[in-house]
Short mmCIF file of C-alpha atoms in Angstrom, two decimals:
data_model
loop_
_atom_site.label_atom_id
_atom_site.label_comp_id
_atom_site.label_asym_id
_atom_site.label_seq_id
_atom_site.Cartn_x
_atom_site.Cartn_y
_atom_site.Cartn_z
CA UNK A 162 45.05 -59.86 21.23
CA UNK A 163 43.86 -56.17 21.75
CA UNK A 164 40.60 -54.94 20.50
CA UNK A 165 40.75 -52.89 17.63
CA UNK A 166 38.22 -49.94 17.10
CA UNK A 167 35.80 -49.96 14.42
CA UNK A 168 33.84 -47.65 11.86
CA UNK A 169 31.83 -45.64 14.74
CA UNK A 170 33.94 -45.70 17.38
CA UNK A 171 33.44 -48.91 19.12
CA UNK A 172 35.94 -51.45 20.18
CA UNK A 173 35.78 -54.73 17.40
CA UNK A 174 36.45 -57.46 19.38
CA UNK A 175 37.66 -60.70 17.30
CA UNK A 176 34.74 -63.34 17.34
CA UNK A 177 34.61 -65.98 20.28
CA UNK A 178 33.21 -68.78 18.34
CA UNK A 179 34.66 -70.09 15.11
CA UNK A 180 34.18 -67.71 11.27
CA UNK A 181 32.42 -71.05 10.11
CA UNK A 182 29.85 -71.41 12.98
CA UNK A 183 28.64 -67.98 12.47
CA UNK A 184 28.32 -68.33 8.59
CA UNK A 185 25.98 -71.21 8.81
CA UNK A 186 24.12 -69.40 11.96
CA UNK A 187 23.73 -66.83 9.63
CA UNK A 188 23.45 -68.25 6.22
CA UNK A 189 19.97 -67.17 5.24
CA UNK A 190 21.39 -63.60 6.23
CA UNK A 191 23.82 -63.71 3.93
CA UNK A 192 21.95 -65.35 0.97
CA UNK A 193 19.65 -62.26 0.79
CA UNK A 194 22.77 -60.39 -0.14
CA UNK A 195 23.68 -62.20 -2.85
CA UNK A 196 22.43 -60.61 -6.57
CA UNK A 197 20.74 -63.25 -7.52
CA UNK A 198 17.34 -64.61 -6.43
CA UNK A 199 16.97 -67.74 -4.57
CA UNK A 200 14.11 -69.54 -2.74
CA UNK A 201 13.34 -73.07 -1.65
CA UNK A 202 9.86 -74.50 -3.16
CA UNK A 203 8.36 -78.28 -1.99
CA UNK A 204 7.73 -80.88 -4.26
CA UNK A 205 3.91 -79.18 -5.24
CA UNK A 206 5.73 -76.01 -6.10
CA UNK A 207 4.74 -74.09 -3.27
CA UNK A 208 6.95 -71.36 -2.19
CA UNK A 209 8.92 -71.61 1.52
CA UNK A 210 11.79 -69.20 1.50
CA UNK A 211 12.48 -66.39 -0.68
CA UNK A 212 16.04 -64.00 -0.44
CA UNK A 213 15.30 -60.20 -0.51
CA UNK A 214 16.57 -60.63 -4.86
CA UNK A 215 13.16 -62.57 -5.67
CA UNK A 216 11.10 -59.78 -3.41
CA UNK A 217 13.05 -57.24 -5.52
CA UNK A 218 12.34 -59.38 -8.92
CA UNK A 219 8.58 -60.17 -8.76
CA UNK A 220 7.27 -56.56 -6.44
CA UNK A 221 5.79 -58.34 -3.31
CA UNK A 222 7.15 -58.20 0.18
CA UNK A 223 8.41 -61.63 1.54
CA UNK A 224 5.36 -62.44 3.99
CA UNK A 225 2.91 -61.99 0.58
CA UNK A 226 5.34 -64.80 -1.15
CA UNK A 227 5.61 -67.75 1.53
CA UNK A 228 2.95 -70.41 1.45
CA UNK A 229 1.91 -69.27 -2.26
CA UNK A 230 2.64 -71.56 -5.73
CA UNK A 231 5.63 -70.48 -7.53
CA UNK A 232 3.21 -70.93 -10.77
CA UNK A 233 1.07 -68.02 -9.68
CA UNK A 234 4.22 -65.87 -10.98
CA UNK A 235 5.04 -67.83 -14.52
CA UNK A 236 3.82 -66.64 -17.74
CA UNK A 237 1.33 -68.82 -18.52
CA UNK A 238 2.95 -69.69 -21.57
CA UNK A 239 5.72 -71.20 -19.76
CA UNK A 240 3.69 -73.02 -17.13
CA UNK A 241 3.02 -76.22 -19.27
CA UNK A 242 7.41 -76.40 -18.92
CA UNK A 243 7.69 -75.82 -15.83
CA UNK A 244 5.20 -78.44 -14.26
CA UNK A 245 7.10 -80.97 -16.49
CA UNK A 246 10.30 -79.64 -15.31
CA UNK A 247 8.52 -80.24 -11.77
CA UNK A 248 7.43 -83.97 -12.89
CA UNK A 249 10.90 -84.78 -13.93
CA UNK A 250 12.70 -83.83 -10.56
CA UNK A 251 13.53 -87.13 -8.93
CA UNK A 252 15.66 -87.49 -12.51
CA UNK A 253 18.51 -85.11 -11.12
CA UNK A 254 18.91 -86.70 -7.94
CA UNK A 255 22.61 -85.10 -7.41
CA UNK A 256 22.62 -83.15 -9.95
CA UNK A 257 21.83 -79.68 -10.71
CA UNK A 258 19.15 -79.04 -13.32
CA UNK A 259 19.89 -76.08 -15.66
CA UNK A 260 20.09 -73.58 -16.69
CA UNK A 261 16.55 -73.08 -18.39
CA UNK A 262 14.97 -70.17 -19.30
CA UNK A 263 11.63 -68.82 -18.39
CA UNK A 264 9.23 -66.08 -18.03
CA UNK A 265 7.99 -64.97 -14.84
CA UNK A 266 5.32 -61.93 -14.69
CA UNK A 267 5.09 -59.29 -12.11
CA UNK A 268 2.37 -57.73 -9.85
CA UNK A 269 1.87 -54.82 -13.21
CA UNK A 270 1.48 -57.88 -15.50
CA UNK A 271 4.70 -57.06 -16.97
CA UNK A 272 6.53 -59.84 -18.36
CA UNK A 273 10.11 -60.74 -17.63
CA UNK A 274 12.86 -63.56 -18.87
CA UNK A 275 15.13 -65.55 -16.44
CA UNK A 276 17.56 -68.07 -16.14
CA UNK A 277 17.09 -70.54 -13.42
CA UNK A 278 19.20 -73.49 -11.74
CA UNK A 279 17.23 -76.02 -9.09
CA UNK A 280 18.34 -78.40 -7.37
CA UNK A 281 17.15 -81.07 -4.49
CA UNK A 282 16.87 -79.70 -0.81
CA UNK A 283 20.15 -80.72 1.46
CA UNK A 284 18.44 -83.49 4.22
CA UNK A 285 19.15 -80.49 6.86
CA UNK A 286 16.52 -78.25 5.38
CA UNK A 287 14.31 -80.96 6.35
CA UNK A 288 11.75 -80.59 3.73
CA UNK A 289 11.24 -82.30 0.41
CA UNK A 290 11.88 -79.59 -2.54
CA UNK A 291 14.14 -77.89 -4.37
CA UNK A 292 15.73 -75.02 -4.30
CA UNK A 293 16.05 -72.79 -7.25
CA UNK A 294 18.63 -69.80 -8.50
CA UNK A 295 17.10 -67.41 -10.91
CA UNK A 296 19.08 -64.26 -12.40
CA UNK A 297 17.19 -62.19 -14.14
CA UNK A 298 17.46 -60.98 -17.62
CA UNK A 299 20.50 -59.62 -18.67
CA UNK A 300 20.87 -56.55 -21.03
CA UNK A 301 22.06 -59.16 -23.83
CA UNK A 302 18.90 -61.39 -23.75
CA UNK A 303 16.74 -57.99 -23.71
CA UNK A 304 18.50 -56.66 -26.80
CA UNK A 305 18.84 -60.57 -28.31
CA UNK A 306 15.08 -59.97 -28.46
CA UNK A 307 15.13 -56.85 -29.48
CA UNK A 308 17.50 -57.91 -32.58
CA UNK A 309 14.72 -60.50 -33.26
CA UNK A 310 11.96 -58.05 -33.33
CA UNK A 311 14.07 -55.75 -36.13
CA UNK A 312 14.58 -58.72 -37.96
CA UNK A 313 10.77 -59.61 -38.11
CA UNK A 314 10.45 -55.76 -39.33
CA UNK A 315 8.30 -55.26 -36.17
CA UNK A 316 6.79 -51.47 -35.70
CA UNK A 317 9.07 -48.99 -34.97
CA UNK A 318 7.48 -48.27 -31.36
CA UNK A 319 7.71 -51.85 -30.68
CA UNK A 320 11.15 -51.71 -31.37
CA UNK A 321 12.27 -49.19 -29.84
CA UNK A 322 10.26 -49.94 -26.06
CA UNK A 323 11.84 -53.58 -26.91
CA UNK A 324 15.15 -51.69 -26.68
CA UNK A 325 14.44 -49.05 -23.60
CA UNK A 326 13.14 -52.27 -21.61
CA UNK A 327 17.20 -53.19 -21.39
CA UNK A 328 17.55 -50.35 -19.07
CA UNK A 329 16.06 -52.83 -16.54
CA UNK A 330 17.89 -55.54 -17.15
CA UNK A 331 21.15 -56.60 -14.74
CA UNK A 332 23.54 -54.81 -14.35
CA UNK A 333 21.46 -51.32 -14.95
CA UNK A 334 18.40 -52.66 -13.00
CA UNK A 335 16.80 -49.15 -13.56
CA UNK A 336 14.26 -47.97 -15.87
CA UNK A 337 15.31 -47.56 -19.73
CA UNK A 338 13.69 -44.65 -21.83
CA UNK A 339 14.44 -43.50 -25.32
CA UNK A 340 13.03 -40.01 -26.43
CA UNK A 341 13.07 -39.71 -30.01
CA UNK A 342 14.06 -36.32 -31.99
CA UNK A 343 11.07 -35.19 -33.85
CA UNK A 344 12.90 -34.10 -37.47
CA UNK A 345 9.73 -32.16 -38.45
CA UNK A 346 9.56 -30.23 -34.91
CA UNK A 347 9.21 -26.48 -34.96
CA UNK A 348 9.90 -25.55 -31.35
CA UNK A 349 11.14 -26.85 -28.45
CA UNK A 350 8.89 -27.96 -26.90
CA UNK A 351 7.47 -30.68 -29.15
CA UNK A 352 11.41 -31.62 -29.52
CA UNK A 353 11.32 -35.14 -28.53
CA UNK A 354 8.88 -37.88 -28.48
CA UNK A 355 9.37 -40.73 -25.47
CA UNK A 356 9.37 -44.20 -25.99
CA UNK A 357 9.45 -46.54 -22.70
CA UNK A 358 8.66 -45.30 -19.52
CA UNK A 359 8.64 -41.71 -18.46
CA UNK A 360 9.25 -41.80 -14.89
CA UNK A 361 9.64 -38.28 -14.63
CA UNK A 362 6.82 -35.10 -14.81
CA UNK A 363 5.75 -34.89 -18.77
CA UNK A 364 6.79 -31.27 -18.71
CA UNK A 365 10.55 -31.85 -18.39
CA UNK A 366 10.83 -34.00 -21.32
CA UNK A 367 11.11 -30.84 -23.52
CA UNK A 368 12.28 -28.84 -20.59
CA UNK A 369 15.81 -27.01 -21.68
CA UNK A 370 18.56 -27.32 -19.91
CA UNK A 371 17.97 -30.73 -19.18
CA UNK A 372 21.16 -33.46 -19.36
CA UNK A 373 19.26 -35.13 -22.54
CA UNK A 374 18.38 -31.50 -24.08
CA UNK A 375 22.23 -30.94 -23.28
CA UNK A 376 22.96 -34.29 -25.13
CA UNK A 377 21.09 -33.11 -28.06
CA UNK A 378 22.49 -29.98 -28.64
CA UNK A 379 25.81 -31.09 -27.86
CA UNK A 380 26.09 -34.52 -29.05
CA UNK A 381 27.89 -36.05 -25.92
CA UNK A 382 26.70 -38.37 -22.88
CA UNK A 383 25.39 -36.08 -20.27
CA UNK A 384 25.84 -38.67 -16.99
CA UNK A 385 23.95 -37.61 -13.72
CA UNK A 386 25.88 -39.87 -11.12
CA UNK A 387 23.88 -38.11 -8.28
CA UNK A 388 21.17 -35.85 -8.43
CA UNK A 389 22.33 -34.28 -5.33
CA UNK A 390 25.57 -32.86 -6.32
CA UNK A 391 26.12 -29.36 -8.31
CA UNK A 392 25.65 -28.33 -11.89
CA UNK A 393 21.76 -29.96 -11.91
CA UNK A 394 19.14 -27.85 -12.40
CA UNK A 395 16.66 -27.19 -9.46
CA UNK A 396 13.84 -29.03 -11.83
CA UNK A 397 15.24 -31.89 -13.27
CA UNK A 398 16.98 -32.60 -9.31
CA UNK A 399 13.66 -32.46 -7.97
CA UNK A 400 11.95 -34.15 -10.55
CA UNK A 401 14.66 -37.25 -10.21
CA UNK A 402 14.72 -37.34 -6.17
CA UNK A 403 10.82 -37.02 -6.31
CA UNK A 404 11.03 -40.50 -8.56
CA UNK A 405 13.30 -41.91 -6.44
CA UNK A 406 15.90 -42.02 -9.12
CA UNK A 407 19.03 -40.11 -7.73
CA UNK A 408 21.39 -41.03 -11.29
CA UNK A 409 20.79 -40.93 -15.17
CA UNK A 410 23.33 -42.49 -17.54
CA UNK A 411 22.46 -40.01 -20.42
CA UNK A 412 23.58 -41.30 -24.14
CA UNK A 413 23.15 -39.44 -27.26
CA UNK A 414 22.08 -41.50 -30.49
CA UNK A 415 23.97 -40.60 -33.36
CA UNK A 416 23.94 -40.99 -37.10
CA UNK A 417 27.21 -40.85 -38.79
CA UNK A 418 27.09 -37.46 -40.07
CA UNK A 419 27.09 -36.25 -35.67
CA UNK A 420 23.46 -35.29 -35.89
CA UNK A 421 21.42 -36.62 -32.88
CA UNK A 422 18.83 -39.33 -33.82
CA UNK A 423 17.70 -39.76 -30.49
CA UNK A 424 18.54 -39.77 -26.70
CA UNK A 425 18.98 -43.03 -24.51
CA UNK A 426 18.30 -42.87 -20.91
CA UNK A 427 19.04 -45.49 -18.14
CA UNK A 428 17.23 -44.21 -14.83
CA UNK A 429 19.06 -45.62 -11.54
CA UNK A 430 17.83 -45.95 -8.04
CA UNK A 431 21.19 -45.16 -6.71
CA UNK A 432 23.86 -43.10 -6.87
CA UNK A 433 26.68 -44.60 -9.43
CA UNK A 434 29.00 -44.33 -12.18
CA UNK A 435 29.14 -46.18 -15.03
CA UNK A 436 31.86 -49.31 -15.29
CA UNK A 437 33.23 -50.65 -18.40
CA UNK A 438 30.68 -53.81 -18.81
CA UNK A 439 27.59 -50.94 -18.30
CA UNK A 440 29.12 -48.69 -21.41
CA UNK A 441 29.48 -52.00 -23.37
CA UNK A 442 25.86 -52.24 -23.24
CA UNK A 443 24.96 -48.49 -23.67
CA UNK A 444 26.72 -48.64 -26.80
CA UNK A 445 24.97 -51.80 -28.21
CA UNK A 446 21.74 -49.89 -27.00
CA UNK A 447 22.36 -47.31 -28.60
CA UNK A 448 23.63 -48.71 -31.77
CA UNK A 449 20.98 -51.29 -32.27
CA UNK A 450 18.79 -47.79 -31.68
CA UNK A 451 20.01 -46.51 -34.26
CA UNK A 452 19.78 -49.45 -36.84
CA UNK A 453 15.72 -49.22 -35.68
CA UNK A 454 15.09 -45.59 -36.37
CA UNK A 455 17.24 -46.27 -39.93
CA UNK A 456 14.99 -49.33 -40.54
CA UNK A 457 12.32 -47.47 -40.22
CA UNK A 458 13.31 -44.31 -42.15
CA UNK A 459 14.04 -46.88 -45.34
CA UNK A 460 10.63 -48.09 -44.93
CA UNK A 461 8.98 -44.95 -44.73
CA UNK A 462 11.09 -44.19 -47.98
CA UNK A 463 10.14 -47.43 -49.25
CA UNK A 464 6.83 -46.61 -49.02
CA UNK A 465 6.82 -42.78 -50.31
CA UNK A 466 8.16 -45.07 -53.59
CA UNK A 467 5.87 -47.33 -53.64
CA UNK A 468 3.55 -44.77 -54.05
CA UNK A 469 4.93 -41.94 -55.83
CA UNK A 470 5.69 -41.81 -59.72
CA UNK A 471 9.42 -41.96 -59.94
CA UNK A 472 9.05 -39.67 -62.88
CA UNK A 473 7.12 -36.78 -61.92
CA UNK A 474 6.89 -37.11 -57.94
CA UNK A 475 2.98 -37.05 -58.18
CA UNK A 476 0.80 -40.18 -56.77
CA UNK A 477 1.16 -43.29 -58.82
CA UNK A 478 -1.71 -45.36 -60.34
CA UNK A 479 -1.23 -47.76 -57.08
CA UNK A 480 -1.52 -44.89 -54.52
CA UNK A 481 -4.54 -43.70 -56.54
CA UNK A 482 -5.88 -47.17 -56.76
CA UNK A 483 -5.77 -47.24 -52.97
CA UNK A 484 -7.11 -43.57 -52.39
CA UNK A 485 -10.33 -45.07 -54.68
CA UNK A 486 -10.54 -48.06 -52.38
CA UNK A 487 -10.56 -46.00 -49.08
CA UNK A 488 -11.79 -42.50 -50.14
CA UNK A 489 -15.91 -42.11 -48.89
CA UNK A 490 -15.61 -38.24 -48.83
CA UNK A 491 -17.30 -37.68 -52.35
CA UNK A 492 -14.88 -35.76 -53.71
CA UNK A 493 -14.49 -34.26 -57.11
CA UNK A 494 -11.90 -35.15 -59.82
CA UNK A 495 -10.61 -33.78 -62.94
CA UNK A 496 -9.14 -35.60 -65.81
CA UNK A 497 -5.94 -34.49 -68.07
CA UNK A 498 -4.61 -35.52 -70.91
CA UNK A 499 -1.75 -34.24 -73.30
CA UNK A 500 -2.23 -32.97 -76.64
CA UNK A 501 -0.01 -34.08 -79.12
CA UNK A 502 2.24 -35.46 -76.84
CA UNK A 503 2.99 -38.94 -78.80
CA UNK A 504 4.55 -36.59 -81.63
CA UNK A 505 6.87 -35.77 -78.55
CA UNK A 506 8.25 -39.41 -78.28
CA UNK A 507 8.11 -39.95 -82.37
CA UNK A 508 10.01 -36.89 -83.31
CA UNK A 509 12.48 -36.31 -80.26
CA UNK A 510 12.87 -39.38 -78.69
CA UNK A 511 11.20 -41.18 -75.13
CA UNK A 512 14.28 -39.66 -72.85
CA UNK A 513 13.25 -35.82 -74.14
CA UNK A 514 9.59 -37.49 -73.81
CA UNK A 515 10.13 -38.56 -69.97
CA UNK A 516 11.58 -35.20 -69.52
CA UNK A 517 8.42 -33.26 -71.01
CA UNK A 518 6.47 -35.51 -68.68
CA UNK A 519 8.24 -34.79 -65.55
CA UNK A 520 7.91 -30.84 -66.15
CA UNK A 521 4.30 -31.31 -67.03
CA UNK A 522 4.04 -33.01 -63.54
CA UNK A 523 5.61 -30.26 -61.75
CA UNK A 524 3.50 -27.70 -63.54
CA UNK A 525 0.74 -29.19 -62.49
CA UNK A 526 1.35 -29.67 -59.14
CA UNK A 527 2.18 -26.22 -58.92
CA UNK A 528 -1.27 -24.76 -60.42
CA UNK A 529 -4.04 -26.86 -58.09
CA UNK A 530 -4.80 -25.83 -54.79
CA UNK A 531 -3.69 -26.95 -51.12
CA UNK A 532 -5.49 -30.18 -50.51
CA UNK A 533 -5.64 -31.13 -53.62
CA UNK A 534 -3.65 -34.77 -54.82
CA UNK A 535 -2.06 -34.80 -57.90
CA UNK A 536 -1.69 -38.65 -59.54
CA UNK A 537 -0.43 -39.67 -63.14
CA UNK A 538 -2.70 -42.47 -64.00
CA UNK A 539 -1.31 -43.57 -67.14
CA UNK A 540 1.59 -42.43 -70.03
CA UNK A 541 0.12 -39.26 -70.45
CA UNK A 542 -2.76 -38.74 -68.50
CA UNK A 543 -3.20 -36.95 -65.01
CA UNK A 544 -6.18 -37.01 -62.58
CA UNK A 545 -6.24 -34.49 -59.88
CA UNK A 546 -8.55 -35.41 -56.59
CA UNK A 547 -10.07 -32.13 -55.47
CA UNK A 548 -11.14 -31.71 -51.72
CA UNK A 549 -13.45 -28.94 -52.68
CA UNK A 550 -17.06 -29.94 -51.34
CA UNK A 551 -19.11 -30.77 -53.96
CA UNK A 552 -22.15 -28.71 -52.09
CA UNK A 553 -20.47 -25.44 -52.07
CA UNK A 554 -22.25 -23.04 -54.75
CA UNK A 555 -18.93 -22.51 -56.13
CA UNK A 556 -17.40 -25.45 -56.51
CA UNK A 557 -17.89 -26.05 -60.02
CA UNK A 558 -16.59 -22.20 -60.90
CA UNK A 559 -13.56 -23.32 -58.27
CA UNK A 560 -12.99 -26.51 -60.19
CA UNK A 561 -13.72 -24.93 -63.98
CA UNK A 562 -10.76 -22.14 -62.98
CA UNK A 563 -8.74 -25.15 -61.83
CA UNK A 564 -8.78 -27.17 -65.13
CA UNK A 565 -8.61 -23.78 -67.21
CA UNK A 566 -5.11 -22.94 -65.18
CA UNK A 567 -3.80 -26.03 -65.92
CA UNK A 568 -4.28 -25.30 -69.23
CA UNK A 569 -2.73 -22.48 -69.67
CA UNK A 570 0.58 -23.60 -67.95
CA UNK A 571 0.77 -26.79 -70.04
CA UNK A 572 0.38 -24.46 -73.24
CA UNK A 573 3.59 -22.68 -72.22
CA UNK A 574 6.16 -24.06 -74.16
CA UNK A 575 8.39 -26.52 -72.48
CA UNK A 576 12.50 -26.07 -73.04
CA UNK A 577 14.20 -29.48 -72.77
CA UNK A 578 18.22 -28.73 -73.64
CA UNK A 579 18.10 -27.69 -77.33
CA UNK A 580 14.52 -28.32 -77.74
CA UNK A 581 11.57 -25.67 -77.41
CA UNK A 582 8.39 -28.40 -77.38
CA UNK A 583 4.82 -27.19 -77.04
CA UNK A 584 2.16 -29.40 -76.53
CA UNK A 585 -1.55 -28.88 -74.72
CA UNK A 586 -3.61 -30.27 -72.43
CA UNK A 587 -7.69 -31.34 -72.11
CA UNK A 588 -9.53 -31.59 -69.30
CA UNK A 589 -12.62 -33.36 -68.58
CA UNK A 590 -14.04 -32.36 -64.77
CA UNK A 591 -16.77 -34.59 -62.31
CA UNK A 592 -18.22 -33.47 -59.31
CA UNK A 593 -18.47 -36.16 -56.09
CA UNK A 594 -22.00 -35.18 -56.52
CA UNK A 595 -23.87 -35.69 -59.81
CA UNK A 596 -25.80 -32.85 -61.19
CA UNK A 597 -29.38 -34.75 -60.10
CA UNK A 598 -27.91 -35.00 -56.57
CA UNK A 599 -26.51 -38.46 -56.05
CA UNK A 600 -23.43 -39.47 -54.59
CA UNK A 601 -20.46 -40.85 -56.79
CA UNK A 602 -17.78 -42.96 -55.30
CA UNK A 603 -14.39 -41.55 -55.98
CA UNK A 604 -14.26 -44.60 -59.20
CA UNK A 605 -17.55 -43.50 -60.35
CA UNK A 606 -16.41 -39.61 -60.39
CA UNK A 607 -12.77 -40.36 -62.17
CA UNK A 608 -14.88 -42.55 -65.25
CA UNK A 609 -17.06 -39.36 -65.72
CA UNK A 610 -14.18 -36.86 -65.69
CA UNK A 611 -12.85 -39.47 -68.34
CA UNK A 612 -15.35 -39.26 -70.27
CA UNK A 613 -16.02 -35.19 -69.72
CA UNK A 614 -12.47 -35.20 -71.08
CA UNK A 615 -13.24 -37.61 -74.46
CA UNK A 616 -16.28 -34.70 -74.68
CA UNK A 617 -13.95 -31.71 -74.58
CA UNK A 618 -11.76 -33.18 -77.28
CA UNK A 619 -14.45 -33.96 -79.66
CA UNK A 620 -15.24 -30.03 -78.88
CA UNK A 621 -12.01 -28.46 -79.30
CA UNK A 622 -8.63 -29.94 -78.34
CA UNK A 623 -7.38 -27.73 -75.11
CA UNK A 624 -10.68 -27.26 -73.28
CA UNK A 625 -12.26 -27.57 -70.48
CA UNK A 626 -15.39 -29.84 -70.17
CA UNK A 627 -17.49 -29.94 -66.65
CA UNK A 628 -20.24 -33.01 -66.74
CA UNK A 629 -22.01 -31.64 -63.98
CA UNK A 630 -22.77 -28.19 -65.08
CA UNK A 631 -24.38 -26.18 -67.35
CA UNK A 632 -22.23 -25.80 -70.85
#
């Protein structure tokens, strides 16, 4: 038979001993190219052959694996298993015992979930043991957990790194980032926020021009199969061959209406394209992304209600009652209430009533000053928190001008469909500091403005009443 050339040149001659000899001369060769890890322990656990997967897997080179215990690399929550799992060995004698899963930890202290198959040594190894198959966590077991963690109504940054750390996982085996679109950004450069790791300089996550600014302003996957090739800017290729990362699989996050939620990222250490089973989990990535930053958008609105009077839009007696019970800033309060307004309710009706209250809500929310927290405390009364420091020589004139504009703008007669309703307000006003130069807690301060209020009726219904200064 004539020799045939091969790749470089070079005549391939066919083999003179037998395709089965040289496989088991050569079987540990091949076992380091399979994708999964495997390594042979002894019957203590310690370990005495490890395939180039399990270097990969748990960061160390080989020579700083052999001799060492296998239980030096479990999370210590799993070693308690695993020593039984040890114990029980001599029960599968012929058998294969698996699959189980546990958590192994690498050299960063990161933690990591496998699946893992032992079985007894073949007689020809020559040692007592077992050897064991581990894969390492796949994309569905990193998102399985991920799908827990939304369930629990985690944090939303837990969440979300839960998610990135799929990007990891077999098949991607890279590094997973998500960089979140800040809705209340003004520029550019405070565009997105990143969640997972950032491999790259901090500078060219708001860099323009970048495949994931590209995927936000265009709303499509922006795919870097290899740094190296044309049509990648000079930064971002230098950035990704300076991390070692030659390929980005670049997926925009998107809520029904097209507008970009996020970006998800998938960092690779090699060139490569994207196959059908890797977009099958880029999409459930980025869907259960999605579902997160919705989750958490609900609860933020959840909480806004919980909080807010769903009549006026101004604090609720809970948010104030919570504001008392953190507040230690001292600061001053007044207290409104309406004149004549249960006439309102007795002559028109509650619905023209709730409407009356509403615009009184937004009148006075328009009339105080920025910093200044509007609440409705009860049916018809309003307390307004005032961030004016009590020391300031003017803070009582600031605060009597305050209550006095109120006053004014409540007087102005309210038009509610047919109606034309005027009522009025009083106000009764308390300084954070008392006029003999104590302190008041924020409870203390809204009772005197209370009762200011009660003394400015008594006076003359539609005035203005200050505890703490001279009347």
């Amino acid at each position: 038979m004539a020799s045939q050339p091969g790749e470089d040149g070079s005549s391939m001659c066919p083999p003179t001993r037998a395709p089965l000899e040289l496989i088991r001369e050569h079987s540990f060769r091949l076992i380091d190219v399979l994708p999964v890890a495997v390594f042979v322990i002894d019957q203590t656990g310690n370990i005495l052959y490890a395939n180039q997967r399990l270097v990969d897997m748990v960061g160390l080179v080989r020579e700083a694996l052999l001799g060492r215990s296998a239980f030096e690399f479990i999370d210590p929550r799993d070693t308690e298993f695993a020593l039984d799992l040890l114990n029980a060995g001599s029960e599968y004698h012929g058998t294969i015992m698996g699959p189980s899963r546990i958590r192994y930890v690498d050299p960063t202290g990161g933690c990591h979930h496998s699946q893992f198959w032992a079985y007894e040594c073949p007689p020809e190894i020559g040692v007592p043991g077992y050897v064991i198959t581990l894969t390492a966590e796949s994309v569905r077991d990193v998102l399985a957990t991920a799908v827990g963690a939304v369930a629990a109504d985690e944090p939303l940054e837990r969440n979300l790194a839960a998610i990135a750390t799929s990007g990891r996982a077999a098949p991607f085996d890279g590094i997973g980032t998500i960089l979140v679109v800040e809705p209340a950004s003004s520029t550019e450069a405070e565009r997105f926020r990143s969640v997972g790791p950032w491999p790259l300089d901090d500078e060219l996550i708001n860099a323009t021009g970048t495949p994931w600014h590209r995927s936000f302003v265009t709303g499509q996957m922006q795919d870097i199969t290899d740094c190296g090739l044309p049509g990648i800017g000079d930064q971002c290729r230098d950035g990704m061959a300076s991390a070692g990362l030659p390929a980005a699989w670049v997926r925009p996050v998107l809520h029904a209406s097209g507008k970009v939620a996020a970006v998800f990222i998938v960092w690779r250490r090699t060139p490569s394209r994207v196959s059908p089973n890797h977009e099958a989990h880029l999409s459930e990535a980025t869907r259960l992304t999605l579902l997160v930053l919705k989750q958490a958008h609900h609860r933020a609105e959840l909480e806004v209600a919980a909080h807010r009077d769903a009549l006026t839009g101004v604090g609720n007696r809970a948010s104030l009652n919570d504001r008392i019970g953190h507040d230690t800033s001292h600061p001053s309060a007044l207290f409104i209430d309406l004149d004549q307004f249960k006439a309102v309710n007795d002559t028109f009706g509650h619905s023209v009533g709730d409407e009356v209250i509403a615009l009184v809500g937004r009148r006075i929310s328009a009339a105080v000053r920025r910093g200044d927290d509007v609440y409705r405390s009860g049916g018809d009364e309003f307390v307004v928190v005032c961030d004016l420091k009590s020391g300031d020589p003017d803070a009582a004139a600031g605060l009597v001008g305050l209550a006095k504009r109120i006053v004014d703008r409540i007087a102005v007669p309210f038009d509610c469909g047919e109606h034309r309703i005027g009522i009025g307000a009083t106000v009764g006003i308390a300084s954070g500091r008392s006029s003999t130069g104590t302190w008041r807690s924020l409870a203390e301060t809204i009772c005197v403005a209370d009762r200011a209020m009660y003394v400015a009726k008594e006076r003359c219904r539609g005035s203005v009443f200050h505890a703490d200064a001279q009347s």
